[in-house]
């Protein structure tokens, strides 16, 4: 569920960026920027997708039927660990959980 929580965190950060700015020029720039998200599938956890859209990222979501973005943009990369040290992994996991908890983000969904 780590990935779910990070998606929600990034969605919230982008939504907050679009909604709030301290500079008039930045506000005008953000109004001209069309924000959207790309998903690769539906029917897996539609409830989680709905929570993501309604609570964390309220901009249009487009389904990438041919996985063009996922395959071409990401180069079919897999997530890899940067370390196998269990103490470092645990410390990073705890720090991430603390950060996400402070933002009131959970990952209880399967999405």
Coordinates of C-alpha atoms in Angstrom, one line a residue:
X1 CA 0.0 0.0 0.0
X2 CA 3.0 2.3 0.0
X3 CA 2.5 3.1 -3.7
X4 CA -1.1 4.1 -3.0
X5 CA -0.2 6.5 -0.3
X6 CA 2.5 8.1 -2.4
X7 CA 0.1 8.5 -5.3
X8 CA -2.3 10.2 -3.0
X9 CA 0.5 12.4 -1.5
X10 CA 1.6 13.5 -5.0
X11 CA -2.0 14.1 -6.1
X12 CA -2.6 16.3 -3.1
X13 CA 0.6 18.2 -3.6
X14 CA -0.3 19.0 -7.2
X15 CA -3.8 20.0 -6.3
X16 CA -2.6 22.2 -3.5
X17 CA -0.1 23.8 -5.8
X18 CA -2.8 24.6 -8.3
X19 CA -5.1 26.0 -5.6
X20 CA -2.8 28.2 -3.6
X21 CA -0.1 30.6 -4.5
X22 CA 1.4 33.7 -2.8
X23 CA 2.3 35.5 -6.0
X24 CA -0.1 37.1 -8.4
X25 CA 2.0 36.2 -11.5
X26 CA 2.1 32.5 -10.3
X27 CA -1.6 32.5 -9.9
X28 CA -2.1 33.7 -13.4
X29 CA 0.3 31.1 -14.7
X30 CA -1.4 28.3 -12.9
X31 CA -4.8 29.3 -14.3
X32 CA -3.4 28.7 -17.8
X33 CA -2.0 25.3 -17.0
X34 CA -4.3 22.4 -17.6
X35 CA -3.7 19.7 -15.1
X36 CA -4.7 16.1 -15.7
X37 CA -3.8 12.6 -14.6
X38 CA -3.2 9.4 -16.4
X39 CA -4.3 6.0 -15.2
X40 CA -3.5 2.7 -16.8
X41 CA -6.5 0.6 -15.8
X42 CA -10.0 0.6 -14.3
X43 CA -12.0 -2.2 -12.8
X44 CA -9.2 -3.2 -10.4
X45 CA -10.1 -1.0 -7.5
X46 CA -12.6 1.6 -8.7
X47 CA -13.5 2.6 -5.1
X48 CA -9.8 3.5 -4.5
X49 CA -9.7 5.4 -7.8
X50 CA -12.8 7.3 -6.7
X51 CA -11.3 8.2 -3.4
X52 CA -8.1 9.4 -5.2
X53 CA -10.1 11.5 -7.6
X54 CA -12.6 13.0 -5.0
X55 CA -10.2 13.5 -2.1
X56 CA -6.7 14.0 -3.5
X57 CA -6.7 14.9 -7.2
X58 CA -9.8 16.5 -8.6
X59 CA -8.5 17.1 -12.1
X60 CA -9.5 15.0 -15.2
X61 CA -8.2 11.5 -15.3
X62 CA -7.5 9.8 -18.6
X63 CA -7.2 6.1 -19.2
X64 CA -4.1 5.1 -21.2
X65 CA -5.6 2.2 -23.1
X66 CA -2.4 1.4 -25.1
X67 CA -0.1 2.1 -22.1
X68 CA 1.8 4.6 -24.2
X69 CA 2.7 6.7 -21.2
X70 CA 3.6 3.8 -19.0
X71 CA 5.7 2.0 -21.5
X72 CA 7.3 4.9 -23.5
X73 CA 7.6 7.5 -20.8
X74 CA 8.7 5.3 -18.0
X75 CA 10.7 3.0 -20.3
X76 CA 9.2 -0.1 -18.7
X77 CA 11.3 0.6 -15.6
X78 CA 10.6 -1.4 -12.5
X79 CA 10.8 0.0 -9.0
X80 CA 14.1 -1.0 -7.3
X81 CA 15.5 -0.7 -3.9
X82 CA 18.4 1.7 -3.4
X83 CA 19.6 -0.4 -0.5
X84 CA 19.2 -3.8 1.0
X85 CA 20.2 -2.7 4.5
X86 CA 17.2 -3.6 6.7
X87 CA 18.0 -0.8 9.2
X88 CA 18.0 1.9 6.4
X89 CA 14.9 0.4 4.9
X90 CA 13.1 0.5 8.2
X91 CA 14.2 4.0 9.0
X92 CA 13.0 5.2 5.6
X93 CA 9.7 3.4 6.0
X94 CA 9.1 5.0 9.4
X95 CA 9.9 8.4 8.1
X96 CA 7.6 8.0 5.2
X97 CA 4.7 6.8 7.4
X98 CA 5.2 9.7 9.8
X99 CA 5.1 12.2 6.9
X100 CA 2.0 10.6 5.3
X101 CA 0.3 10.4 8.7
X102 CA 0.9 14.1 9.3
X103 CA -0.8 14.8 6.0
X104 CA -3.7 12.5 7.0
X105 CA -3.1 10.2 4.0
X106 CA -3.8 6.5 4.3
X107 CA -3.4 3.5 2.0
X108 CA -6.2 1.3 3.0
X109 CA -7.4 0.9 -0.5
X110 CA -6.1 -1.7 -3.0
X111 CA -5.4 1.1 -5.5

